[in-house]
Structures are given as C-alpha cells and as structure tokens.
Coordinates of C-alpha atoms and ligand atoms in Angstrom, one line a residue:
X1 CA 35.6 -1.6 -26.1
X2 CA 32.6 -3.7 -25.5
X3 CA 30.7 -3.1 -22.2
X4 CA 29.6 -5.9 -19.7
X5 CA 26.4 -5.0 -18.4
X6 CA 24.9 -6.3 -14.7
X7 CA 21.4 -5.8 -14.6
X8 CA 19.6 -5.9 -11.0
X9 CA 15.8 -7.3 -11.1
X10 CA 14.0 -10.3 -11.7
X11 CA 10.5 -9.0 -13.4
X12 CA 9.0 -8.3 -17.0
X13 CA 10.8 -4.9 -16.9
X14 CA 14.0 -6.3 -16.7
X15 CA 13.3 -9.1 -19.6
X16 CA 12.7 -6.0 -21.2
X17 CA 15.5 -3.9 -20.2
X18 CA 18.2 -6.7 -20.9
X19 CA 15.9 -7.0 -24.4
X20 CA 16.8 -3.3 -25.4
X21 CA 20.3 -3.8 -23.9
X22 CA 21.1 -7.1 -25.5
X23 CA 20.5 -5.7 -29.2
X24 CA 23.2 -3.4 -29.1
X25 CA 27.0 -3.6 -30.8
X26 CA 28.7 -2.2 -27.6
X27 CA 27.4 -4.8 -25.3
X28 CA 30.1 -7.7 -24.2
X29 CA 28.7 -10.0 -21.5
X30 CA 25.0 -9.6 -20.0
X31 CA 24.6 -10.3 -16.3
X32 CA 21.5 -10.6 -14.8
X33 CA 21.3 -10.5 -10.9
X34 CA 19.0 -12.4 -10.0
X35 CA 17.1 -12.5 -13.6
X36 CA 14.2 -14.7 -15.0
X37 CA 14.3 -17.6 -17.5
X38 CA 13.2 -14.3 -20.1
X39 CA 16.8 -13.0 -19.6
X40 CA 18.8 -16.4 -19.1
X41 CA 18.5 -16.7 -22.9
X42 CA 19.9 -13.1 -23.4
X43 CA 22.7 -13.3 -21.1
X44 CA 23.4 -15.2 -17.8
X45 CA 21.5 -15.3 -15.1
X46 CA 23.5 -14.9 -11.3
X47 CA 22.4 -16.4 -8.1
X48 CA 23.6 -12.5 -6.2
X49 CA 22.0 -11.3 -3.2
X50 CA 21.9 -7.7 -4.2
X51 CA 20.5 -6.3 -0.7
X52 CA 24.7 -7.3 -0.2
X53 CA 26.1 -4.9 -1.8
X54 CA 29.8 -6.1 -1.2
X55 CA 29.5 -9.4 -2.5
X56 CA 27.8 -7.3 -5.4
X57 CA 31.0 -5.2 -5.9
X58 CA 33.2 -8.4 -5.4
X59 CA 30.8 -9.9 -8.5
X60 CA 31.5 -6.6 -10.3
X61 CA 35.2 -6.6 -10.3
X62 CA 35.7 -10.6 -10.4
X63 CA 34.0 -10.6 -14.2
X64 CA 34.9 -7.0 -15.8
X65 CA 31.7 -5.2 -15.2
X66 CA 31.7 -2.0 -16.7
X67 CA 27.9 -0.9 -16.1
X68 CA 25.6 -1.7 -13.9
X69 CA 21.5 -0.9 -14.4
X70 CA 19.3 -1.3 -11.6
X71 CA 15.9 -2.2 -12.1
X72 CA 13.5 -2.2 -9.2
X73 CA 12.9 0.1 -6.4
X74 CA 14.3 -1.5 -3.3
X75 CA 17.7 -1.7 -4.3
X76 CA 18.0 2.5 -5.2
X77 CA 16.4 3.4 -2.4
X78 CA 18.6 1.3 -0.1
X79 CA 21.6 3.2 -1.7
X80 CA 22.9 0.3 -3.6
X81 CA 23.8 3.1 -6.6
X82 CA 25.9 5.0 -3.8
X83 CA 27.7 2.3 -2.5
X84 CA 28.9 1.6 -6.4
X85 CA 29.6 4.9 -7.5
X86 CA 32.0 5.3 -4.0
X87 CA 33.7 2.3 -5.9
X88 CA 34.3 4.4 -9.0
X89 CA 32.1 1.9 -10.7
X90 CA 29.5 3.2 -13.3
X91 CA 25.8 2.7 -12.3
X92 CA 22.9 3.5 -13.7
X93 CA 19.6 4.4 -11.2
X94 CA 19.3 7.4 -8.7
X95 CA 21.4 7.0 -5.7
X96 CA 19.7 7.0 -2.2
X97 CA 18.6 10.6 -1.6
X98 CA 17.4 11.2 -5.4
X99 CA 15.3 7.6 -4.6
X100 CA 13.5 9.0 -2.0
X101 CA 11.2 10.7 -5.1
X102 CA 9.7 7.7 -4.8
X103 CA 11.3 6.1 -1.2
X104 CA 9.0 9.1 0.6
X105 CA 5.8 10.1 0.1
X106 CA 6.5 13.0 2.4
X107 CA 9.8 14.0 0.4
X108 CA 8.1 14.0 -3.2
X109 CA 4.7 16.2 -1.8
X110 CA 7.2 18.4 0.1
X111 CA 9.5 18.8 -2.8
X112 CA 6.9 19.6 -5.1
X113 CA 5.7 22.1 -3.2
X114 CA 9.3 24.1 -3.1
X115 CA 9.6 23.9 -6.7
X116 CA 5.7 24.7 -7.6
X117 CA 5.2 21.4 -9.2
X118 CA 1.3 20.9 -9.2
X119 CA 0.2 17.9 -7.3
X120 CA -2.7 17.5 -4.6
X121 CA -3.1 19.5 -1.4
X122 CA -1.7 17.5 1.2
X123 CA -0.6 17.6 5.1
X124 CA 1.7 15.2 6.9
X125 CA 0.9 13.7 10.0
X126 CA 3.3 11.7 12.8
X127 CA 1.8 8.1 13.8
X128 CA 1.2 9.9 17.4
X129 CA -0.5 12.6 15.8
X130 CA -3.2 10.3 14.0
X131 CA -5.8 12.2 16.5
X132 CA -4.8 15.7 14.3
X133 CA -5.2 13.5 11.2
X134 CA -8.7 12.8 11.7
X135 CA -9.6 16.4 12.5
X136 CA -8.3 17.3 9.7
X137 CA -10.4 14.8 7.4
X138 CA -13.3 15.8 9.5
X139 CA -12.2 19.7 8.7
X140 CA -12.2 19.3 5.0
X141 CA -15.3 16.8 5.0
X142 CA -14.6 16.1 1.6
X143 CA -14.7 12.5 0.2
X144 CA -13.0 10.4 -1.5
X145 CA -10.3 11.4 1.0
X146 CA -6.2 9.2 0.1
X147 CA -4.1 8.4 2.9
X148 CA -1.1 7.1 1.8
X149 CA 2.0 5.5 4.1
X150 CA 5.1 7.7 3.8
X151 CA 7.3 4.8 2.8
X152 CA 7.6 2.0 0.4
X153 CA 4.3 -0.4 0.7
X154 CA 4.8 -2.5 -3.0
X155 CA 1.7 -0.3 -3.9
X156 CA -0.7 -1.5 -1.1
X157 CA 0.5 1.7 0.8
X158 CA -2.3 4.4 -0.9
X159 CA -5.9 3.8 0.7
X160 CA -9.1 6.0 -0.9
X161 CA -11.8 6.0 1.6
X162 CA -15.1 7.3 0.6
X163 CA -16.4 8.6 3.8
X164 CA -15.8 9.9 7.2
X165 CA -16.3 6.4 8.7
X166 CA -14.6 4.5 6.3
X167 CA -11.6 7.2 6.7
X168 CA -11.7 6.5 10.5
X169 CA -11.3 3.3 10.2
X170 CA -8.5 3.9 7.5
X171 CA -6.7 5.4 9.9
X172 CA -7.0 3.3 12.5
X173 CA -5.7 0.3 10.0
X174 CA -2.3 2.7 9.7
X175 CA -1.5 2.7 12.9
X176 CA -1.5 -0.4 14.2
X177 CA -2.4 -2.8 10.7
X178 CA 0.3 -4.4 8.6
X179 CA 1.0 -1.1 7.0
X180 CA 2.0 0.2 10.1
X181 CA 6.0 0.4 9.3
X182 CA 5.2 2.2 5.9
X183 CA 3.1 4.7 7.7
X184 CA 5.5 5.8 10.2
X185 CA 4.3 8.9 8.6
X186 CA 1.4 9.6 7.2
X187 CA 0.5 12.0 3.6
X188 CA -3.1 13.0 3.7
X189 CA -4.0 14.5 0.2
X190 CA -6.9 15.6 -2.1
X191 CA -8.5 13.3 -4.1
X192 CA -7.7 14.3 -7.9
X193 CA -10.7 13.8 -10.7
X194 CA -9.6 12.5 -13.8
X195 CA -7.4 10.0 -15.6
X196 CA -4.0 8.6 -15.3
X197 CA -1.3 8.5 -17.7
X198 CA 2.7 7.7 -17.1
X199 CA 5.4 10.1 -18.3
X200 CA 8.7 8.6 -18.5
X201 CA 11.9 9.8 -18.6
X202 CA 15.7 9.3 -18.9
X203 CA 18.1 11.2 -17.1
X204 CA 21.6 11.9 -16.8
X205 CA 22.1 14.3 -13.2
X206 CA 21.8 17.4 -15.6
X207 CA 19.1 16.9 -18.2
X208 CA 16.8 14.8 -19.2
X209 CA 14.9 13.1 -22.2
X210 CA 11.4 11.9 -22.3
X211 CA 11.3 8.7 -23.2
X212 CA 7.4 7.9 -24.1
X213 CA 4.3 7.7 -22.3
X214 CA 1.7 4.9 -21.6
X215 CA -1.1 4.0 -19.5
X216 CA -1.2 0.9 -17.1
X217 CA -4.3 -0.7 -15.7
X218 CA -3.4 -1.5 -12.0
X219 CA -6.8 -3.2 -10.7
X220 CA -7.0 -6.6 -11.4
X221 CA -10.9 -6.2 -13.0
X222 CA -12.2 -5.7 -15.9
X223 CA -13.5 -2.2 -16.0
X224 CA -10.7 -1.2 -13.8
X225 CA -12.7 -2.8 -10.5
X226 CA -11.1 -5.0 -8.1
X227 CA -7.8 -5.0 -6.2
X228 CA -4.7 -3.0 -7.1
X229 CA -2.1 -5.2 -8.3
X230 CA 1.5 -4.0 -9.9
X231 CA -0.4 -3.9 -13.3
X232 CA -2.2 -6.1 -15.7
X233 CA -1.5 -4.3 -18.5
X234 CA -0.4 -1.4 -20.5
X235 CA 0.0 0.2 -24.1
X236 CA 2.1 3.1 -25.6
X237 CA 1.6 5.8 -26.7
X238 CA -1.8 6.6 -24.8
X239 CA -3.9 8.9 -27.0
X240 CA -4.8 11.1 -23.3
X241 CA -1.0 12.0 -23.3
X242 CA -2.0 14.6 -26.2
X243 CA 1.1 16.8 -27.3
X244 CA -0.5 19.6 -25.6
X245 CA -0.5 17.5 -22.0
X246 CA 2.7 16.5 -23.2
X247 CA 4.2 19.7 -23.4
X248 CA 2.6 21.3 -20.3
X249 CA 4.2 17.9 -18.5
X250 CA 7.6 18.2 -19.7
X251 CA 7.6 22.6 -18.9
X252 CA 5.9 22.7 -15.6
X253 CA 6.9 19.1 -14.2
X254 CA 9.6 17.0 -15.3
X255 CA 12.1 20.3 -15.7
X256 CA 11.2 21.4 -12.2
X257 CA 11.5 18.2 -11.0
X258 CA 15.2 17.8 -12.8
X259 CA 16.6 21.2 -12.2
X260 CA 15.1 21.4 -8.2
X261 CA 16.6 17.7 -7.4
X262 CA 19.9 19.3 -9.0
X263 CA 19.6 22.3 -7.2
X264 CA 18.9 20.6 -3.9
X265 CA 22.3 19.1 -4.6
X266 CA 20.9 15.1 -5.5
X267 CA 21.3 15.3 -9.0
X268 CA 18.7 12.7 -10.5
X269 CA 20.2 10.0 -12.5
X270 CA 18.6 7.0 -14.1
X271 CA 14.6 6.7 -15.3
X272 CA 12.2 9.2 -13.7
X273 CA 8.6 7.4 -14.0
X274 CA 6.1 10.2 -13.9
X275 CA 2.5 8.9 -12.5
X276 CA 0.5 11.8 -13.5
X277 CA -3.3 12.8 -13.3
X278 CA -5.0 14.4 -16.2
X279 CA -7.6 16.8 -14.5
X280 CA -9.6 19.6 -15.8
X281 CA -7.1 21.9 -14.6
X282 CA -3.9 20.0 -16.1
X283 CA -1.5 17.6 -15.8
X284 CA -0.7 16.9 -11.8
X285 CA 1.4 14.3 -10.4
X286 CA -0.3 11.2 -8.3
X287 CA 3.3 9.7 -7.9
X288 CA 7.3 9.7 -8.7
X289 CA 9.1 6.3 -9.3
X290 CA 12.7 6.2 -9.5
X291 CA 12.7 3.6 -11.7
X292 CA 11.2 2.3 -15.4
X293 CA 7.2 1.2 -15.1
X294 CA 6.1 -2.8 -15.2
X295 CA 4.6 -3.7 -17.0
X296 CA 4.8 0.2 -18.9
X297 CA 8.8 -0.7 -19.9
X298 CA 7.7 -3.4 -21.8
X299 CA 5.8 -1.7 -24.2
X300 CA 8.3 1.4 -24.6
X301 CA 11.4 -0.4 -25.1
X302 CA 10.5 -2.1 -27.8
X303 CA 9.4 1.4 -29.3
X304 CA 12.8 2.7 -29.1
X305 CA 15.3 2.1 -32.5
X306 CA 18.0 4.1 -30.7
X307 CA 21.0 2.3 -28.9
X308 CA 19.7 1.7 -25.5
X309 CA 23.0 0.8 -23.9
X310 CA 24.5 3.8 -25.7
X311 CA 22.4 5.8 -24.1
X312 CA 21.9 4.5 -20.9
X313 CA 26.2 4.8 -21.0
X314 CA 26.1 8.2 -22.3
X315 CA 23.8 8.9 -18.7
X316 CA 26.2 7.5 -16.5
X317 CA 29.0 9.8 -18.1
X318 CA 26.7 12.8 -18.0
X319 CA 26.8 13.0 -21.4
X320 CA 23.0 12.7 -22.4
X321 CA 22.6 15.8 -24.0
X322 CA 24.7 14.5 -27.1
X323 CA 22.4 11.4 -27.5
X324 CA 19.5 11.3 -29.9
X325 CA 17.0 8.7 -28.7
X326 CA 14.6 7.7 -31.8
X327 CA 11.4 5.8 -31.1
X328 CA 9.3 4.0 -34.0
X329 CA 5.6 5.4 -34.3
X330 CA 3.8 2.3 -33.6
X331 CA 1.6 1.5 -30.9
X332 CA 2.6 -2.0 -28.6
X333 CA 0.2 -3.1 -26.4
X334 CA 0.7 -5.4 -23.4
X335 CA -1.3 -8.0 -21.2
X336 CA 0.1 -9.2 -18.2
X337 CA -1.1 -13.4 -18.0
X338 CA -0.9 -13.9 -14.5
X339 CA -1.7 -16.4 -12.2
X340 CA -5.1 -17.5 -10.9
X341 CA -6.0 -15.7 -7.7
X342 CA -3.2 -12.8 -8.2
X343 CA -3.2 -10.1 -6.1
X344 CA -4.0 -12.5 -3.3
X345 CA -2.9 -16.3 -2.5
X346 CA -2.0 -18.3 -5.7
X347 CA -0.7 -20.9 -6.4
X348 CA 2.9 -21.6 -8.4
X349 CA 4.4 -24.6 -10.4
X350 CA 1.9 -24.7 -13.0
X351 CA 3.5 -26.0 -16.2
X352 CA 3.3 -22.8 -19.1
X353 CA 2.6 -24.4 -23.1
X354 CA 2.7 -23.0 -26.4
X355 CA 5.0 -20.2 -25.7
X356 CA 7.0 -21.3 -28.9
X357 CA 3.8 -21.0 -31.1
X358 CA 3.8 -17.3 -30.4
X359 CA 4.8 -15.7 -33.7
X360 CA 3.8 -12.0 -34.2
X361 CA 4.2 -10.9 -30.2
X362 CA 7.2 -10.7 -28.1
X363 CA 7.5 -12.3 -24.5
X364 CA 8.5 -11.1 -21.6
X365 CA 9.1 -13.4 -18.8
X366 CA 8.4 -12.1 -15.4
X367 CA 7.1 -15.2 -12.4
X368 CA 8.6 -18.4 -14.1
X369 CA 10.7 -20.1 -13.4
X370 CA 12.9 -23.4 -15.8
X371 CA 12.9 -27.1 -14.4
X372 CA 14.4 -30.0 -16.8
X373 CA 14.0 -27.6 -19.6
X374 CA 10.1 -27.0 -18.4
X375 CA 8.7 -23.9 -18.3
X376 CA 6.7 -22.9 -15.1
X377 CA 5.0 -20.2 -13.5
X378 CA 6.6 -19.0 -10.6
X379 CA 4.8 -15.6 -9.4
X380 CA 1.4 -13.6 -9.8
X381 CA 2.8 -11.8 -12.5
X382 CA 3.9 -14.7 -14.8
X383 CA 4.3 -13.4 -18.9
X384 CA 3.9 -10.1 -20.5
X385 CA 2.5 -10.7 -24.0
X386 CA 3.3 -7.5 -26.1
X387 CA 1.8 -6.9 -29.6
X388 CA 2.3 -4.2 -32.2
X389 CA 0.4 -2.7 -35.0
X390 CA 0.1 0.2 -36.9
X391 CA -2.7 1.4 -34.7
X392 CA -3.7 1.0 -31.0
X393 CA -7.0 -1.5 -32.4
X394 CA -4.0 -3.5 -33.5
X395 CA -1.8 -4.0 -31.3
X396 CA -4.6 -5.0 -29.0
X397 CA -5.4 -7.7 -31.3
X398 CA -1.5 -8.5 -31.8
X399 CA -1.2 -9.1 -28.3
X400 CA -4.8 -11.4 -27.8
X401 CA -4.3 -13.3 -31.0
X402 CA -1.0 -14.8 -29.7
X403 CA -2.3 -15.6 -26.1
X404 CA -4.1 -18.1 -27.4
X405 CA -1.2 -19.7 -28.1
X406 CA -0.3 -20.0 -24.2
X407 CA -1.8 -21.9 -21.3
X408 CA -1.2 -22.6 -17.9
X409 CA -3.8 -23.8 -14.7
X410 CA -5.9 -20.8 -13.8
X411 CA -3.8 -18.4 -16.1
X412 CA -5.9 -15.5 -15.7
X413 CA -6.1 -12.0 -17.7
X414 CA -8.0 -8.9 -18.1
X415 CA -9.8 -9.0 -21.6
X416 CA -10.1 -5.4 -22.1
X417 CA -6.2 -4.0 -21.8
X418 CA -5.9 -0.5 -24.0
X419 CA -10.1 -0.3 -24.7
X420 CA -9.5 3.3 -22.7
X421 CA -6.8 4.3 -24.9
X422 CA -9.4 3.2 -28.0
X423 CA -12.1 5.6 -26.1
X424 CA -10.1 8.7 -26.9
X425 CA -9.4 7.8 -30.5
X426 CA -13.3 7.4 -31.2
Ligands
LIG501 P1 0.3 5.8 -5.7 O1 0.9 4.7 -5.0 O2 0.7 7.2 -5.1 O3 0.5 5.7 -7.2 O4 -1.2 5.6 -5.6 C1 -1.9 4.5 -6.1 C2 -3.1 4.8 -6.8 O5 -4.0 5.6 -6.0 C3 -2.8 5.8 -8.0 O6 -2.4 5.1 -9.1 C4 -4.2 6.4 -8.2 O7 -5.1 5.6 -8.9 C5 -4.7 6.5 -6.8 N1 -4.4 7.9 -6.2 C6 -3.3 8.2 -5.5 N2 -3.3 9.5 -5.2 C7 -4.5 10.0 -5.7 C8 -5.1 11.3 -5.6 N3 -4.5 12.3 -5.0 N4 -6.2 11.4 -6.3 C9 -6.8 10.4 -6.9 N5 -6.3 9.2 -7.0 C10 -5.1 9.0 -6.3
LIG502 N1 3.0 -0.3 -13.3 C1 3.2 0.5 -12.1 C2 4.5 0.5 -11.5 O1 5.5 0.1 -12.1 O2 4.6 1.1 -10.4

C-alpha cells in the first residue's frame, strides 16, 4: 500500500526531507504543511496552521494520511506528535516530554547528569534568584562564562560573556531584555574548549541508528566571526568526527541518552540532533535537538541510498532494528545564499535568476517564495546550494562553481564553508 506522507516545516530541511521521502516506491501523495516553492514541485504544498492541531487532524483524515513527519522544533515541543498519536495516527518526531531534550535547557543538563552523560558543569538559577547567579559567576571567576535561557530562544537564547562585567550585564539583559520569557530559568554552565561537530541520529522509542555527522558554521562571518544565525553552511562527513570520537559518541552519549529517556518512561522517537564539543577530554554535548539540523539535513540526506520513508515508517512501528540504512561515501557540502543583512533586518521580494543553469548541485529552497511563475526570496535563509565530490576539496568547489549560476539583490554568503573540515585533512 502506498503511504501519503504530511510533512510539517517550511525551511531547507524540509526541501530536503520531502527530497529523501519523495524518491521512494512506497510513497503515494506528498503533503507539505506549510512547505516552500522547493517542495511544491515534489508534492503539494497546504496553506495548514499546524500550531492547530485539530484542523491538522481534520486535514489528516479528509486526504488518507498515513504518516506524518514533523520538521521543526516548535511544533514537537508544543506536543503536536501527542495529540496525533492519541488519534491512532502515525507520527514521526518526539512527542512533548521527549521534546523537552531540546524544549529545556534545564531538562537536558539535569538529565545528563542522572545518566552520567558528560556535558559542562552547570547550576540553574530562578529569574528571582538572579542575585545567587551572579555570586556564583563571581565564585567561579572564570571567563568566558555561557548563560543560556531555559527555554526555546530560535538560538539567540545562549550568551558567552568574557568577563565579570560583561556577565553582569548579561544577566541583567535576562531578566528584564527580550529574552526574558526564555529565561524564566536560567542554565549557568562552563565554558567548553574545543570544536563542534553534530551527531545525528534516528530513532524509533527503543533503539537507535546514527545517521552521519557534519559540521555547521553558525556565525554569519567569515572566519566564524559575527552574529549567530541558524547556519550558513555545513558539509558531511566532518574529518573531526574521527571513528574513534565517533565511537566514544555513540557508547557514552547517544545510548545513555536513548536507554535513560526510555527508562524515564518518554521513549525518544524521531531524529536526535547531537550538538557536541570535541575537547581534550572527549566528546561532550553543547546541546540536544529533537529534530534533523538546517542546514546539516541537507547535506546528509542526500548521502543516504537507503529508503528514507521505509525507514522513517519502520520508526513509527518500532521496528528500526530490522532496517539497514546505507549511506554513499561521498562528501556534500552546503552554502546557505541568504539574504543581504541576515541575521538582522533584510529585506525580501528580491527576484532569484539562474537557478535552472545549476547543473552538478542540488537546491534546496528554504526563504522564497513563487509569484506569476517568478522566483523570489522570501526569508534570511533563502537557498541551500549543495555539492558533492569524491573528496571534501570537492564538493566545496561543487557547491561554489554552481552559485555562480544564481543571483539575487544583496544575496550574500560566506566564502569559506567546509575550509575547517579541509584543516584536519592537511
Ligand atoms: P546552544 O544553543 O546550546 O547550541 O548554544 C549556541 C552556541 O553557543 C553553541 O553552538 C556553541 O558555539 C556555544 N556554546 C554553548 N554552550 C557552550 C559551552 N558550554 N562551551 C562553549 N561554547 C558553548
Ligand atoms: N544548524 C543548527 C540547527 O539546526 O540548530
């Protein structure tokens, strides 16, 4: 029997996701809810608001759906997977409580904690006990210091101040700034030297399978300087992720973190993003997502020759044990062409050429948006370009060659996407 798929999200991730999903056998009809121009030509696109998770439901049974995948954050960690499964519908994503991995900063360090999963020394501290936080900086006098909001802050909730004053004033920002909601509750942690890396991995409740790794490059500089933004760019497989980190990540984190949530009694289903920290000492974890990476997705997916819809399927049944998931062994790298002034103001509308002279890249669609059969951008993140090759040098150039090919006003990228991956390979 075929299966029709709705897929939640709107970014590159889910052009990518729907990608994977749309090249298998098994799939009947592709949904995306509320998709991008990317996955209109893969399936159709639905005008759903998904934060209404009846009319959802009544969208789910009026068209045959047999499988829904949720993409971003907001939507698992508001329970939408929950509400479905009460249904008796199949969903893929971690309902609410298994979310809070990455809803609650407090949850995650607190849960690594009980299950020994190394991370950085940390103490939690009430809005009204912001006085205790800052004697507690003062008492470990040890900077950087990170202060991050307990709750979701679309990744502008994690401040690293290098100094008492600069953490005082930090602080300060918390309580009463715009992040004040987020930090309802506030994690005060270590700072950890090294170098980042994600893990990802699939999961059905009971096991899980990693998936592949990658490094993003969240600041919107060159020379990773400048303001965080969701990512400019990534590539897979990162050479830090060696099989020995690899290894040590799989034994000593993502088991725990599988076998404690299923302990605990909320069984994690759906993609575990692991944000990890490659110190002297190890592998350690910086962050959980319960969700894929953007823009990491869109250079694993296209990695992967195994069924993704079977295997997604085969997690929603609890059945992932009996799936092999096979991944080529080239590298894909991926700029993010975003638009001028992203992560602050910018503008949209801008009219996007040449994306049919692209020949050796794929390309994901994330901000854009169609009018009259025009392409425009529509959001800071506005086109992932991903190349392949043989090597990492490669797929690098795979991926620059073609943007040449593309322009819009202001389109604006970082020119140096992977060159840390090449560092390890000297
Ligand atoms: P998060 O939202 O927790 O991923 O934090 C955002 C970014 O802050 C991470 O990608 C890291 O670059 C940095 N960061 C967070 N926690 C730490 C830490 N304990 N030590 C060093 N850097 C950190
Ligand atoms: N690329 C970072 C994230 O998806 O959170």
């Amino acid at each position: 029997m075929p299966i029709n798929v709705l897929l939640i999200g709107s970014g590159g991730r889910e052009h990518a996701l729907a990608w994977g999903i749309a090249m298998s056998s098994k799939l009947g009809k592709l949904y995306s809810a509320p998709g991008n121009p990317g996955t209109a030509k893969l399936g159709l696109n639905v005008d759903l608001d998904v934060k209404n998770h009846g009319a959802v439901w009544e969208f789910i049974q009026e068209n045959n759906i047999d499988l829904t995948v949720v993409g971003p954050e907001q939507p698992l960690v508001d329970g939408i997977s929950d509400f479905l499964e009460q249904k008796g519908h199949a969903v893929f994503g971690p309902k609410k409580q298994a979310a809070m991995l990455e809803g609650s900063k407090e949850f995650a360090k607190d849960f690594m904690k009980r299950h020994n999963i190394p991370t950085a020394e940390y103490q939690v501290f009430s809005q009204d006990e912001f006085g205790k936080a800052a004697d507690y900086i003062k008492e470990k006098g040890k900077y950087p210091v990170v202060l991050k909001a307990d709750g979701l802050a679309g990744g502008k909730g994690v401040l690293i101040p290098e100094s008492e004053e600069e953490a005082l004033t930090a602080l300060k920002e918390l309580k009463s700034g715009s992040l004040s909601g987020a930090a309802s509750r506030l994690v005060i942690e270590e700072f950890m030297e090294g170098e980042e890396a994600s893990v990802f991995a699939i999961c059905d409740g009971d096991t899980f399978k990693v998936i592949g790794n990658a490094q993003d490059h969240k600041r919107v500089g060159e020379g990773d300087t400048g303001l965080n933004t969701g990512g400019m760019g990534a590539y897979s497989p990162a050479p830090i992720a060696t099989k020995e980190i690899l290894e040590e990540t799989e034994k000593e984190i993502i088991k725990p973190t599988i076998d404690g949530m299923k302990e605990e009694g909320n069984p994690y289903q759906g993609f575990l993003y692991v944000g990890l920290m490659i110190t002297s000492e190890g592998p350690k974890v910086v962050e959980y997502n319960c969700r894929f990476g953007d823009p990491e997705c869109q250079v694993i997916i296209p990695r992967m020759k195994s069924d993704l819809l079977s295997v997604i399927d085969a997690c929603t049944k609890g059945n992932l044990s009996t799936s092999e998931i096979e991944f080529d062994d080239k590298y894909r790298c991926t700029v993010v062409l975003a638009s001028g002034g992203y992560p602050e103001a910018y503008e949209k509308g801008k009219e996007i050429k040449g994306l049919d002279n692209v020949e050796n890249a794929i390309v994901f669609h994330a901000g854009t948006k169609l009018d009259n059969a025009k392409l425009y951008t529509n959001g800071g993140r506005v086109l992932n370009v991903v190349g392949s090759g043989d090597t990492l040098q490669q797929a690098i150039e795979a991926s620059y060659a073609e943007i040449k090919e593309i322009d819009f006003e202001h389109m604006y990228f970082r020119k140096d996407i992977g060159a840390k991956g090449l560092k390890h390979l000297l």
